Coordinates of C-alpha atoms in Angstrom, one line a residue:
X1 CA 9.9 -8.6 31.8
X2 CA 10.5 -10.7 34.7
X3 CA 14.0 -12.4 35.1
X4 CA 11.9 -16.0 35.7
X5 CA 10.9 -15.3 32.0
X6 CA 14.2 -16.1 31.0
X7 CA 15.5 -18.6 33.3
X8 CA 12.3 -20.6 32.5
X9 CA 13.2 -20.7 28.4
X10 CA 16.7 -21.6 29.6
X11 CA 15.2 -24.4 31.2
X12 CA 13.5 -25.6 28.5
X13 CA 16.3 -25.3 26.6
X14 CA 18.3 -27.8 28.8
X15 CA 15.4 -30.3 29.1
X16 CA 15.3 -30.2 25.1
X17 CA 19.4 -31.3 25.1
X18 CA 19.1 -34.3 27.4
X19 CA 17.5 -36.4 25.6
X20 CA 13.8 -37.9 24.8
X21 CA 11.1 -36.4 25.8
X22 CA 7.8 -38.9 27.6
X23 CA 4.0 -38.3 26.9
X24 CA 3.9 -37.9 30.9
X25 CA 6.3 -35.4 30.7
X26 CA 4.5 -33.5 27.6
X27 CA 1.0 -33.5 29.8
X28 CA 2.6 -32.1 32.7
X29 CA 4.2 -29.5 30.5
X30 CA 1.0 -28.6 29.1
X31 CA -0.3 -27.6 32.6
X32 CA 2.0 -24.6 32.5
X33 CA 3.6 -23.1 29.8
X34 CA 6.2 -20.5 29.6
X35 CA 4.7 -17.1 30.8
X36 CA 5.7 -14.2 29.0
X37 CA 2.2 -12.2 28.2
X38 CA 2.5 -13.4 24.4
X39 CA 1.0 -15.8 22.3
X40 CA 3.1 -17.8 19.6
X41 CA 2.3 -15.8 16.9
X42 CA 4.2 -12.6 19.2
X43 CA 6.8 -14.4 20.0
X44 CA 7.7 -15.7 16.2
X45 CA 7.9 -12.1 15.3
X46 CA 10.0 -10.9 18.5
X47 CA 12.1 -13.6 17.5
X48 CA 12.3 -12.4 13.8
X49 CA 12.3 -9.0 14.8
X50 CA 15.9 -9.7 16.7
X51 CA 17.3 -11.6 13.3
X52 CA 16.5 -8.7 11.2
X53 CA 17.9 -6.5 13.7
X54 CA 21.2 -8.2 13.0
X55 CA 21.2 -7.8 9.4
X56 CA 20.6 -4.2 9.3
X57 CA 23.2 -3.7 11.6
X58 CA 25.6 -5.8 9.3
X59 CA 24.3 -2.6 7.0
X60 CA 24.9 -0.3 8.7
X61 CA 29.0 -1.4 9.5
X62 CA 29.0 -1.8 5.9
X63 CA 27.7 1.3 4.8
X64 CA 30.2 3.0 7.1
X65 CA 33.8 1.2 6.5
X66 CA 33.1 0.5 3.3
X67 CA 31.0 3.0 1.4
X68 CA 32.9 6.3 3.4
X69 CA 29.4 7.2 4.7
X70 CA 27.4 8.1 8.3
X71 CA 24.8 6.6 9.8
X72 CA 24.2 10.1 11.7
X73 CA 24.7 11.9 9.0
X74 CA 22.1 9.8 6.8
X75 CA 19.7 10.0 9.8
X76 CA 19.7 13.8 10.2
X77 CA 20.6 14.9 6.5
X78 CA 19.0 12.6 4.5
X79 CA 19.9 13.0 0.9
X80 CA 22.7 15.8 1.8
X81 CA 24.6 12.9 3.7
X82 CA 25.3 10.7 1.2
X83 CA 28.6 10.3 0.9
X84 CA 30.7 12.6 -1.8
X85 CA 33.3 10.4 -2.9
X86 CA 30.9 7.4 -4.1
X87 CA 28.4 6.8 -7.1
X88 CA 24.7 6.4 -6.0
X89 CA 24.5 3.1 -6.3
X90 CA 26.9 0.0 -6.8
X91 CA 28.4 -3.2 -5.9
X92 CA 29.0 -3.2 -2.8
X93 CA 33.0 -4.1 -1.5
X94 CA 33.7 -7.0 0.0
X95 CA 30.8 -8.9 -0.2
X96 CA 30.2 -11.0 -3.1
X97 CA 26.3 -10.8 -5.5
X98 CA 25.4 -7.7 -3.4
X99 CA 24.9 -4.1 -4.6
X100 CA 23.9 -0.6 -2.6
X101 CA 21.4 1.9 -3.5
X102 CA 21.9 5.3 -1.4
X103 CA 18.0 6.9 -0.6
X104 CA 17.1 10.0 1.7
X105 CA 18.1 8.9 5.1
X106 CA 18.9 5.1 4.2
X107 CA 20.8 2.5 2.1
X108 CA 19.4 -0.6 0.5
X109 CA 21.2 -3.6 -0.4
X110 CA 19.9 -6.1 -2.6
X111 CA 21.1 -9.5 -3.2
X112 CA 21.7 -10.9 -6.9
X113 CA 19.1 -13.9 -5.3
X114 CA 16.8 -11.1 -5.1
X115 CA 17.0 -10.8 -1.2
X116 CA 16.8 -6.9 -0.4
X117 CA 18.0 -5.3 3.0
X118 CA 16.4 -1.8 3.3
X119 CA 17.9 0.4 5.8
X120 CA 16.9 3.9 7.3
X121 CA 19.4 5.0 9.6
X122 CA 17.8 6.8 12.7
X123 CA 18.4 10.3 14.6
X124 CA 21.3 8.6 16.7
X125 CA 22.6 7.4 13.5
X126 CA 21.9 4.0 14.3
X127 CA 20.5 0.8 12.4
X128 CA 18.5 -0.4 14.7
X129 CA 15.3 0.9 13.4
X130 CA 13.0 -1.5 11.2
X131 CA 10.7 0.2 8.7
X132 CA 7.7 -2.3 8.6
X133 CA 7.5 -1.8 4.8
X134 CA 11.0 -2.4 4.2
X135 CA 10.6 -5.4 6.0
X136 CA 8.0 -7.1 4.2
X137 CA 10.2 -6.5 1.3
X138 CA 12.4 -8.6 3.1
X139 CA 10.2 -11.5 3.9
X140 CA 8.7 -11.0 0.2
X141 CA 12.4 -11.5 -1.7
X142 CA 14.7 -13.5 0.6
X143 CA 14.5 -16.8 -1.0
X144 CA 15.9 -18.4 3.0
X145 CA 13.8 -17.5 5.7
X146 CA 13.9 -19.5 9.0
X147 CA 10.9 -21.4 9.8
X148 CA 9.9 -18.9 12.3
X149 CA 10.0 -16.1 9.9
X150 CA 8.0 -18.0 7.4
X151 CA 5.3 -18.3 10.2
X152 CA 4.7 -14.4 9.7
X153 CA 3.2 -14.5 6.3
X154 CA 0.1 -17.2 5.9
X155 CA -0.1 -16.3 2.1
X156 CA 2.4 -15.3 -0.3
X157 CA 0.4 -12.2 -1.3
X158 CA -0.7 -11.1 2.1
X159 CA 2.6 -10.1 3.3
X160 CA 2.0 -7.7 5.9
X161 CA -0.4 -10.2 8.2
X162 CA 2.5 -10.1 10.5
X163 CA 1.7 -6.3 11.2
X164 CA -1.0 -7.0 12.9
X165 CA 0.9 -8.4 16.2
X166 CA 3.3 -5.2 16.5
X167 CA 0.3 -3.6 18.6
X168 CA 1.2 -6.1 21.7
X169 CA 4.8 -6.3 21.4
X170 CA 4.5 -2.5 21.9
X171 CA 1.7 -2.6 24.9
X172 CA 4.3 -5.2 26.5
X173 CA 7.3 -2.8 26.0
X174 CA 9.2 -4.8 23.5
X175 CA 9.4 -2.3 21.0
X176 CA 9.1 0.9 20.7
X177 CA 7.9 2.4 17.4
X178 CA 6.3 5.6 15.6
X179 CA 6.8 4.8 11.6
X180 CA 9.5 2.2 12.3
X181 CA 10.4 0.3 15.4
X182 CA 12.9 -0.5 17.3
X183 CA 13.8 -3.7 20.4
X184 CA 13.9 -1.9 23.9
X185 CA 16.7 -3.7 25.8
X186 CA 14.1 -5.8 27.2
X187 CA 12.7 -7.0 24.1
X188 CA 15.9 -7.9 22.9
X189 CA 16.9 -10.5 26.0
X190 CA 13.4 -11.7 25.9
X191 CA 14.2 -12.4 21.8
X192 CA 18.1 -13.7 22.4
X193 CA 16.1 -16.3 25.1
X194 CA 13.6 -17.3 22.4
X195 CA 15.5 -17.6 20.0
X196 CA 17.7 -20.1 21.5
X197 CA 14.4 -21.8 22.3
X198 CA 13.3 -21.9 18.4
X199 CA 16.2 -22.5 16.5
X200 CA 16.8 -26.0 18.4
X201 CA 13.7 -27.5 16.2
X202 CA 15.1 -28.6 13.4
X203 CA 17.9 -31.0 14.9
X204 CA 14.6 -32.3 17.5
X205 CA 12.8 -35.3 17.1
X206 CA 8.7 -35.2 17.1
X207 CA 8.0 -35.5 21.2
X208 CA 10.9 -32.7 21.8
X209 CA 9.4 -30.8 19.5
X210 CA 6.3 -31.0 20.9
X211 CA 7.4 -29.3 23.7
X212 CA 8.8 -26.6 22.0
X213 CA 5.8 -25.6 21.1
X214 CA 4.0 -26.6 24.5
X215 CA 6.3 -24.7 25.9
X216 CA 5.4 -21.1 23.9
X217 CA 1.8 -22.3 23.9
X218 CA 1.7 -23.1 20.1
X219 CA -1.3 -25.4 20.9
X220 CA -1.8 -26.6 16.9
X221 CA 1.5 -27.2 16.3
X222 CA 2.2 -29.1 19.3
X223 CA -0.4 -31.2 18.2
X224 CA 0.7 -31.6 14.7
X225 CA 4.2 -33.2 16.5
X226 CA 2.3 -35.1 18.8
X227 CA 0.0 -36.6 15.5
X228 CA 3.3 -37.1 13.6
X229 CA 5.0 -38.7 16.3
X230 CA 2.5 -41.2 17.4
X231 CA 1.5 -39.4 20.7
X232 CA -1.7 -39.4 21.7
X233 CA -2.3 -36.3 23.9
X234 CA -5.8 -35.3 23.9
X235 CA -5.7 -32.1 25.5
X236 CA -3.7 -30.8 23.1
X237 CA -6.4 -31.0 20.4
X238 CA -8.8 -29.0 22.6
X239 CA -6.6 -26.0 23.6
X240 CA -5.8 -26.1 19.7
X241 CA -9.2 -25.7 19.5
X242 CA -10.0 -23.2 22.0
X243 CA -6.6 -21.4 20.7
X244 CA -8.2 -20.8 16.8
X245 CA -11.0 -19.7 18.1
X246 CA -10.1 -17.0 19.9
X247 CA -7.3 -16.2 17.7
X248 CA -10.6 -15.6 15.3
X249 CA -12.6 -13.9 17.5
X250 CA -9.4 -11.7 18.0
X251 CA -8.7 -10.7 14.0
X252 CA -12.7 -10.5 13.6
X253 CA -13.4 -8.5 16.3
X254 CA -10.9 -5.6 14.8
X255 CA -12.2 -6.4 11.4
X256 CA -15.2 -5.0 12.2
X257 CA -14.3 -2.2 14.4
X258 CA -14.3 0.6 11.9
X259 CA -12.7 2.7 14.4
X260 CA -9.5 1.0 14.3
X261 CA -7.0 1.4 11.2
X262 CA -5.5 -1.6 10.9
X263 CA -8.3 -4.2 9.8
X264 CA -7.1 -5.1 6.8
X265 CA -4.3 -6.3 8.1
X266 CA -6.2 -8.0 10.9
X267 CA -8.4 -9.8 7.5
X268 CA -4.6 -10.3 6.2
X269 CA -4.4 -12.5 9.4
X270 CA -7.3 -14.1 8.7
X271 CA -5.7 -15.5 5.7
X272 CA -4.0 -18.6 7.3
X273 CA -7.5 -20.0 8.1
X274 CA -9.6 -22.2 5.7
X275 CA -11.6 -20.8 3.2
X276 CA -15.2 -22.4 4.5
X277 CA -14.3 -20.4 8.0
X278 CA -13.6 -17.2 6.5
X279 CA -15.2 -17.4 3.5
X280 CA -18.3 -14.5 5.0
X281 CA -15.7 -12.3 6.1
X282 CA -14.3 -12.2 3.0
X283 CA -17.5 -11.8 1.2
X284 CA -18.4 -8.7 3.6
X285 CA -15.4 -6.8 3.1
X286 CA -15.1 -7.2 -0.6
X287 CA -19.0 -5.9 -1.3
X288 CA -17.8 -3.0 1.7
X289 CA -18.4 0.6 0.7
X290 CA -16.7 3.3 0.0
X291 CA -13.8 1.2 -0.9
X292 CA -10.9 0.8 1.4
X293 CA -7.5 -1.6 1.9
X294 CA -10.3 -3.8 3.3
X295 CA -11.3 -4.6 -0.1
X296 CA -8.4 -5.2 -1.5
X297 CA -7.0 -7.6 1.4
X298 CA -10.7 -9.5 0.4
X299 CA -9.7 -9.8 -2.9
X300 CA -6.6 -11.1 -2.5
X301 CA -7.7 -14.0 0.1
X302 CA -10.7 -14.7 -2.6
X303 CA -8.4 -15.0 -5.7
X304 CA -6.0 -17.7 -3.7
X305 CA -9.6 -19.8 -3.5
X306 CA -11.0 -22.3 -6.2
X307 CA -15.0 -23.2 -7.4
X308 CA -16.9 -21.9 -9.7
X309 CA -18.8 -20.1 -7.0
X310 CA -15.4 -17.3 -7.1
X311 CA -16.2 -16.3 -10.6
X312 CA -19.9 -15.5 -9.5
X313 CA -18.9 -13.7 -6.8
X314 CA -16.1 -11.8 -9.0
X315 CA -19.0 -10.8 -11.6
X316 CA -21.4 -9.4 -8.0
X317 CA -18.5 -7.1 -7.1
X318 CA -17.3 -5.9 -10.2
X319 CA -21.1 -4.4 -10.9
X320 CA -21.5 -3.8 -7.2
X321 CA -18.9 -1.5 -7.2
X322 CA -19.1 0.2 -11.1
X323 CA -22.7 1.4 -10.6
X324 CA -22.1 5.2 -9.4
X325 CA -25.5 7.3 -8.0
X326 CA -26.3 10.2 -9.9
X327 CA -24.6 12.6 -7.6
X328 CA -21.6 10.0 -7.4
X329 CA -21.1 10.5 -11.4
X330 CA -21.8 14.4 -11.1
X331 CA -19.1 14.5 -8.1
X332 CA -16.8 12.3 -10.0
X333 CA -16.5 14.7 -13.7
X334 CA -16.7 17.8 -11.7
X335 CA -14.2 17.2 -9.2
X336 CA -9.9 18.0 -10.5
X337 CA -9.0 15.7 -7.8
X338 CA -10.6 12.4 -6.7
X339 CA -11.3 11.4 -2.9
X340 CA -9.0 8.9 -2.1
X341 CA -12.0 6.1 -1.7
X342 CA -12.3 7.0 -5.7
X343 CA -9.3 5.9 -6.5
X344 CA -9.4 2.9 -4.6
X345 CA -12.7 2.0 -6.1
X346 CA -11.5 2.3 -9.5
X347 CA -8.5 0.5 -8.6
X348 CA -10.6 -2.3 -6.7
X349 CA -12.3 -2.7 -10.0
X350 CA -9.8 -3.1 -12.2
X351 CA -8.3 -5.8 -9.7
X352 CA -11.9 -7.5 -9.5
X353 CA -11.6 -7.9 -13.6
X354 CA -8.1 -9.1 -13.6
X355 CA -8.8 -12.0 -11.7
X356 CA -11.9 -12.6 -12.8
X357 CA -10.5 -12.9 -16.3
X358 CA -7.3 -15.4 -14.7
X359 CA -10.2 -17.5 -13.1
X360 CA -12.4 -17.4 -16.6
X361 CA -11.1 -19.3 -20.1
X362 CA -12.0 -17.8 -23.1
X363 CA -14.0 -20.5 -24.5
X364 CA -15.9 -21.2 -20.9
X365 CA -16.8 -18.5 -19.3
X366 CA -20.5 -17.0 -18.4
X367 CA -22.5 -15.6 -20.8
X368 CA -22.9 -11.9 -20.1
X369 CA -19.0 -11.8 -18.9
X370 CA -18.0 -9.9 -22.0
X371 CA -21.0 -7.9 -22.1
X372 CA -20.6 -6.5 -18.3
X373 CA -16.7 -5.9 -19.0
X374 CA -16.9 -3.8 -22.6
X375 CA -19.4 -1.5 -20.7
X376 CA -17.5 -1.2 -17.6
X377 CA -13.5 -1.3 -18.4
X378 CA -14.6 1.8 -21.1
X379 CA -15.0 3.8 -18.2
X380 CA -12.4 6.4 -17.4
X381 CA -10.4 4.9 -14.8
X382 CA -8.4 7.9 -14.0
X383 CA -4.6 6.6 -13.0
X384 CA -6.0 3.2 -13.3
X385 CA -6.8 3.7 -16.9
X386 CA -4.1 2.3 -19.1
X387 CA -4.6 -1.2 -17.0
X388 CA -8.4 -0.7 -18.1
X389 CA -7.6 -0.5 -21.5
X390 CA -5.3 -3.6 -21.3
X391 CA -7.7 -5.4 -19.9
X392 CA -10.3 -4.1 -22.3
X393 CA -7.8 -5.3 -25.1
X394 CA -8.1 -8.9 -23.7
X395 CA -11.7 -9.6 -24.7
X396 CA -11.8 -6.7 -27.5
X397 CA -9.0 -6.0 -29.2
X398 CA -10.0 -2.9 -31.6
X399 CA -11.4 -0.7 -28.9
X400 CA -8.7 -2.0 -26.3
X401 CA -5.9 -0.4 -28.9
X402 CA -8.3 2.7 -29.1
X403 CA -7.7 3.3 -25.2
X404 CA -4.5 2.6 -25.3
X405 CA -3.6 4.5 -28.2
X406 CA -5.5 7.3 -26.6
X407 CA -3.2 6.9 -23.4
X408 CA -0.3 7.5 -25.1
X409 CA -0.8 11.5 -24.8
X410 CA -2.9 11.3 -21.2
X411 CA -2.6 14.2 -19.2
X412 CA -1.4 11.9 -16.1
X413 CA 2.0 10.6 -16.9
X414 CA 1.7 7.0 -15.3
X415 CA -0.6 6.5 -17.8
X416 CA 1.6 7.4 -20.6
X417 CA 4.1 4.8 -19.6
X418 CA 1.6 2.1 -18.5
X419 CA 0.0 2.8 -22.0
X420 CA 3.4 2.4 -23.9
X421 CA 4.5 -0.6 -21.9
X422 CA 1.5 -2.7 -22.7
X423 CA 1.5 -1.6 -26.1
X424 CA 4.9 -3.1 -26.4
X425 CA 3.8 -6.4 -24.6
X426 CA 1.6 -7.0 -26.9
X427 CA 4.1 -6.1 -29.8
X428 CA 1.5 -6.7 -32.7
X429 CA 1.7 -5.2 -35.8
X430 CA -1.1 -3.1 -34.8
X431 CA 0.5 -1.7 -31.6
X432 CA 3.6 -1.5 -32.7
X433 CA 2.0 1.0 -35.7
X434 CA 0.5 3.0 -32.3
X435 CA 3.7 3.5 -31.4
X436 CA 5.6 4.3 -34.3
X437 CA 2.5 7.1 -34.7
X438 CA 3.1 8.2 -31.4
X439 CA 6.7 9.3 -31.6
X440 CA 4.9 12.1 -33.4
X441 CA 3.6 13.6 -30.5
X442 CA 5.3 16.5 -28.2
X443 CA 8.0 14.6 -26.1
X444 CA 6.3 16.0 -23.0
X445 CA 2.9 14.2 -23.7
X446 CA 3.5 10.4 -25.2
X447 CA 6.7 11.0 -27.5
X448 CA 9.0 10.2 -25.6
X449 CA 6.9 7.6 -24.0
X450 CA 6.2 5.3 -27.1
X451 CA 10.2 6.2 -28.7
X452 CA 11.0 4.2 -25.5
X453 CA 8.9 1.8 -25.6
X454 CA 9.7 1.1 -29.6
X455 CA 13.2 -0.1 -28.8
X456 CA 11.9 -3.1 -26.2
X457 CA 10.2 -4.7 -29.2
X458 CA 12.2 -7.7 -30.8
X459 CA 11.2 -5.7 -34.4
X460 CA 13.2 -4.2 -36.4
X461 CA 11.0 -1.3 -37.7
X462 CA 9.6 -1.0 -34.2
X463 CA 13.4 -0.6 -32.9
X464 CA 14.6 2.0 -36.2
X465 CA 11.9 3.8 -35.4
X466 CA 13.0 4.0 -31.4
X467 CA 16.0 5.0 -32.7
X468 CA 15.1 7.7 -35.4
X469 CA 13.2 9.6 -32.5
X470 CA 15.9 9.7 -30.2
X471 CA 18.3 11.4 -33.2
X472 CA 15.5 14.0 -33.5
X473 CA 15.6 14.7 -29.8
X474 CA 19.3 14.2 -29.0
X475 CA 19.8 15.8 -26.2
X476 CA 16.1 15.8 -24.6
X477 CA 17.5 13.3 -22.0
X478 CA 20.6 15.0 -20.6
X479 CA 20.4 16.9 -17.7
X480 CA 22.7 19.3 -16.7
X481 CA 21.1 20.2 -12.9
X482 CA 22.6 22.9 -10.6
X483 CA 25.2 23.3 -7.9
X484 CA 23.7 24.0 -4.5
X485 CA 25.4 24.9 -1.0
X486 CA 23.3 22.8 1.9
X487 CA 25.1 22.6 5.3
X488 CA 28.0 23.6 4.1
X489 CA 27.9 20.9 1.3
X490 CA 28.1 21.2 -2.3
X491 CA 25.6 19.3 -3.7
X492 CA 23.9 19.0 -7.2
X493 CA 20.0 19.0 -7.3
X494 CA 17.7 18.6 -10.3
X495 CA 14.6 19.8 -10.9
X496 CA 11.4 16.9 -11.1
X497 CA 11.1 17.9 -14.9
X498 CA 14.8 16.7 -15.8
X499 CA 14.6 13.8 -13.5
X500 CA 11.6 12.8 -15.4
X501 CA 13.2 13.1 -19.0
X502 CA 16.9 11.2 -17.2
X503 CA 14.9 8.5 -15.7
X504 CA 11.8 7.8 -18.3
X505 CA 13.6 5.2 -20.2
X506 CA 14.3 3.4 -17.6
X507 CA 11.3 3.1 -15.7
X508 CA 9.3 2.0 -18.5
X509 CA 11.7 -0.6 -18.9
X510 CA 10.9 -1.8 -15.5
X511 CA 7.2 -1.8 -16.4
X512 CA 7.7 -3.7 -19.4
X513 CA 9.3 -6.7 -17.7
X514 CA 7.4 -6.4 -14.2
X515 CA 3.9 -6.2 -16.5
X516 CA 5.4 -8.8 -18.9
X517 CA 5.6 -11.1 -16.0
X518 CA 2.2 -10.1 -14.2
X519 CA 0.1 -9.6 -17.3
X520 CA 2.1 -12.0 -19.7
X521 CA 0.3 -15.2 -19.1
X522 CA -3.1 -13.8 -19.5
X523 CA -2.4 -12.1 -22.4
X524 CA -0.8 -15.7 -23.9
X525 CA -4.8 -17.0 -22.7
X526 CA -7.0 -14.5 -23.9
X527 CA -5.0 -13.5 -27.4
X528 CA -5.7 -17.2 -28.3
X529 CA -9.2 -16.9 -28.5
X530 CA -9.0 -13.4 -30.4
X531 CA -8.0 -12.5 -34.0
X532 CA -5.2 -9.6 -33.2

């Protein structure tokens, strides 16, 4: 990146200090923007990129002269590098609200205001690598994002639409990446210049603001400042213009390139436009078969939309997608192991039904709604079947407690625990008798499942009869693992069954309150209209 890059954002920088800033000055600026072979959207995330860069480094010092470990030694050893002489997981020393949570080759911090720091230290022992995931879980829980960060993510549920700009801050040699990424030396002057640039908005009035964001090329919002400020700077509005359209033609273009990988984070992108100029790109992915991330990106857009026309188009996909061929169905029951489209097509449907009930009231809601969902949701649903049953439970509550009761001993364990913790969401007398009948089964096959689940349940029978199983089976949690030499460590290592048993009680735990929270206020809307 040229040197002129930077002594150009400097100089912006220094007009932005001295003082008011004149329409003449602002159409002038407009003929030539800063040049750095990236549009605004790039440089928001180069300049985000740098932050987080900082605050996994402020890990990484922490995680080594605090909790007695190495970054090398994580990078190389993974789990055998954690550090001997301190627990798994704790508060961490020094810094007030946060705690540490040692994994494979990282550490994750996680702030009592939910804000979580996810960190996986590289070969060189370094923290200068960013896993895109983790970072998204970033953006998703820090409740203080700058307003540059808070440019990446267009909708609160389509978190990873920031994804899609990684490709050019790559081609341009800012980052280098395979799974995670890292600044070259490069990107990170060309951040530390921008960022100087973007974080002197807030103290700016509108004209200097407006050339901020002439200056980056950020046509829209320059002519947002402009509008606010009382400027009247007609050129602005038509390289806004000209900038949203190809900006569209960009996202669409890759959309509908099925030989690309990323288009459903490209539709993610397409997000942050208005619903009447994405509304057919929406409505072609979400019919689009075999099922893919594509569909579900659709359906996420779609839900955030309103009209009655959303609920018709809900009821299209939901049969678009449940009617199987004949040599679909025979493939289906014959095969041990689903294609992963399967799976995403059953998952796709039972998305399509949960928001089709959200955007649906019980006492106005089309006619052949329940009809179409009784026959569908009493499908097997393979993983995705204990949600089905739920769902079923909603608009029938007899055979929904069939399914579910039937889940309880399902030969795929997810569904065991998803099974028990809706059972206890609903906490009825009727479930909580499922439950209580359940602890009867083999621990290994929805005993131990529904015992757990018992004791969430603000009942007393429910909770002595928790409590009675795990008498029975004292001991059926404990784990005694075995001592292992790796690298000249000593470690202890479990096998997957007792990690299972140690952990069960737990996990379904945190599927009771995170499905309390996502399934609770539906449940609150449809149980109204039933007699359970």
């Amino acid at each position: 990146m040229s040197k002129d890059t930077i002594s150009n954002i400097e100089a912006v920088v220094r007009r932005l200090e001295s003082g008011d800033i004149t329409e003449a000055e602002l159409e002038e600026a407009i003929k030539s923007p800063i040049e750095s072979g990236m549009i605004a959207e790039e440089i928001y995330l180069l300049v985000s990129i740098l932050a987080h860069e900082r605050r996994q480094l402020w890990v990484g010092h922490i995680v080594e002269s605090r909790l007695h470990a190495q970054g090398a030694e994580l990078g190389t050893m993974g789990a055998v590098g954690h550090p001997q002489d301190m627990p798994q997981s704790g508060d961490v020393p020094g810094e007030n609200g946060w705690r540490y949570y040692f994994h494979g080759r990282g550490c994750c911090f996680t702030h009592e205001d939910k804000t979580e720091i996810d960190v996986d230290f590289a070969d060189d022992g370094t923290a200068l690598e960013i896993d895109p995931y983790f970072y998204r879980n970033y953006l998703k829980s820090s409740p203080s994002l700058s307003w540059f960060e808070q440019k990446l993510i267009p909708h609160k549920k389509l978190d990873d639409a920031w994804m899609f700009d990684l490709k050019m801050l790559r081609s341009i040699n800012l980052i280098q990446d395979q799974h995670r990424f890292r600044l070259t030396d490069t990107g990170r002057s060309l951040a530390a210049a921008f960022e100087a640039l973007l974080e002197k908005l807030d103290a700016l009035p509108c004209a200097a603001r407006s050339l901020l964001f002439v200056s980056i090329a950020d046509w829209q919002e320059a002519a947002n400042q402009c509008k606010q400020g009382g400027l009247q700077v007609e050129k602005l509005t038509e390289k806004s213009e000209a900038q949203r359209t190809s900006r569209l033609a960009q996202l669409r273009a890759t959309v509908n390139n099925k030989a690309v990988k990323d288009g459903d984070i490209a539709l993610a992108s397409l997000g942050a436009f208005d619903k009447q100029i994405i509304f057919h790109d929406v409505l072609t992915c979400l019919r689009q078969k075999p099922a893919s991330n594509l569909n579900h990106t659709a359906l996420t857009i779609l839900n955030g939309w309103q009209g009655p026309e959303v609920v018709d188009i809900l009821m299209e996909n939901i049969k678009t997608h449940s009617s199987l061929s004949l040599k679909d169905t025979f493939t289906r029951w014959t095969s041990k192991h689903l294609p992963p489209q399967e799976y995403s097509r059953l998952s796709l449907i039972v998305s399509l039904t949960k928001n089709l009930l959200e955007k649906c009231a019980p006492d106005r809601h089309p006619s052949d709604l329940i009809p179409l969902l009784r026959k569908v949701l009493a499908a097997d649903f393979a993983c995705h079947s204990a949600t089905a049953a739920f769902l079923l439970y909603l608009i029938d509550p007899n055979v929904g407690l069939i399914k579910l009761s039937a889940g309880l001993s399902d030969h795929i364990p997810i569904n065991r625990q998803y099974s028990a913790a809706f059972l206890a969401i609903i906490g009825n007398r009727h479930s909580v008798d499922i439950l209580i009948q359940g602890t009867k089964l083999p621990p290994e096959l929805g005993g131990h499942e529904s015992a757990s689940a018992l004791v969430l349940i603000k009942d007393i029978e429910a909770q002595a009869a928790g409590k009675s199983w795990s008498r029975q089976n004292n001991g059926y949690e404990s784990i005694e693992g075995k001592e292992v030499e790796i690298m000249g460590r000593k470690i202890m290592t479990w096998s997957f069954d007792e990690i299972e048993r140690s952990n069960l009680r737990e996990m379904l735990k945190y599927e009771y309150e995170a499905k309390s929270i996502e399934f609770g206020p539906l449940l609150s809307v449809w149980r109204s209209s039933s007699s359970a």
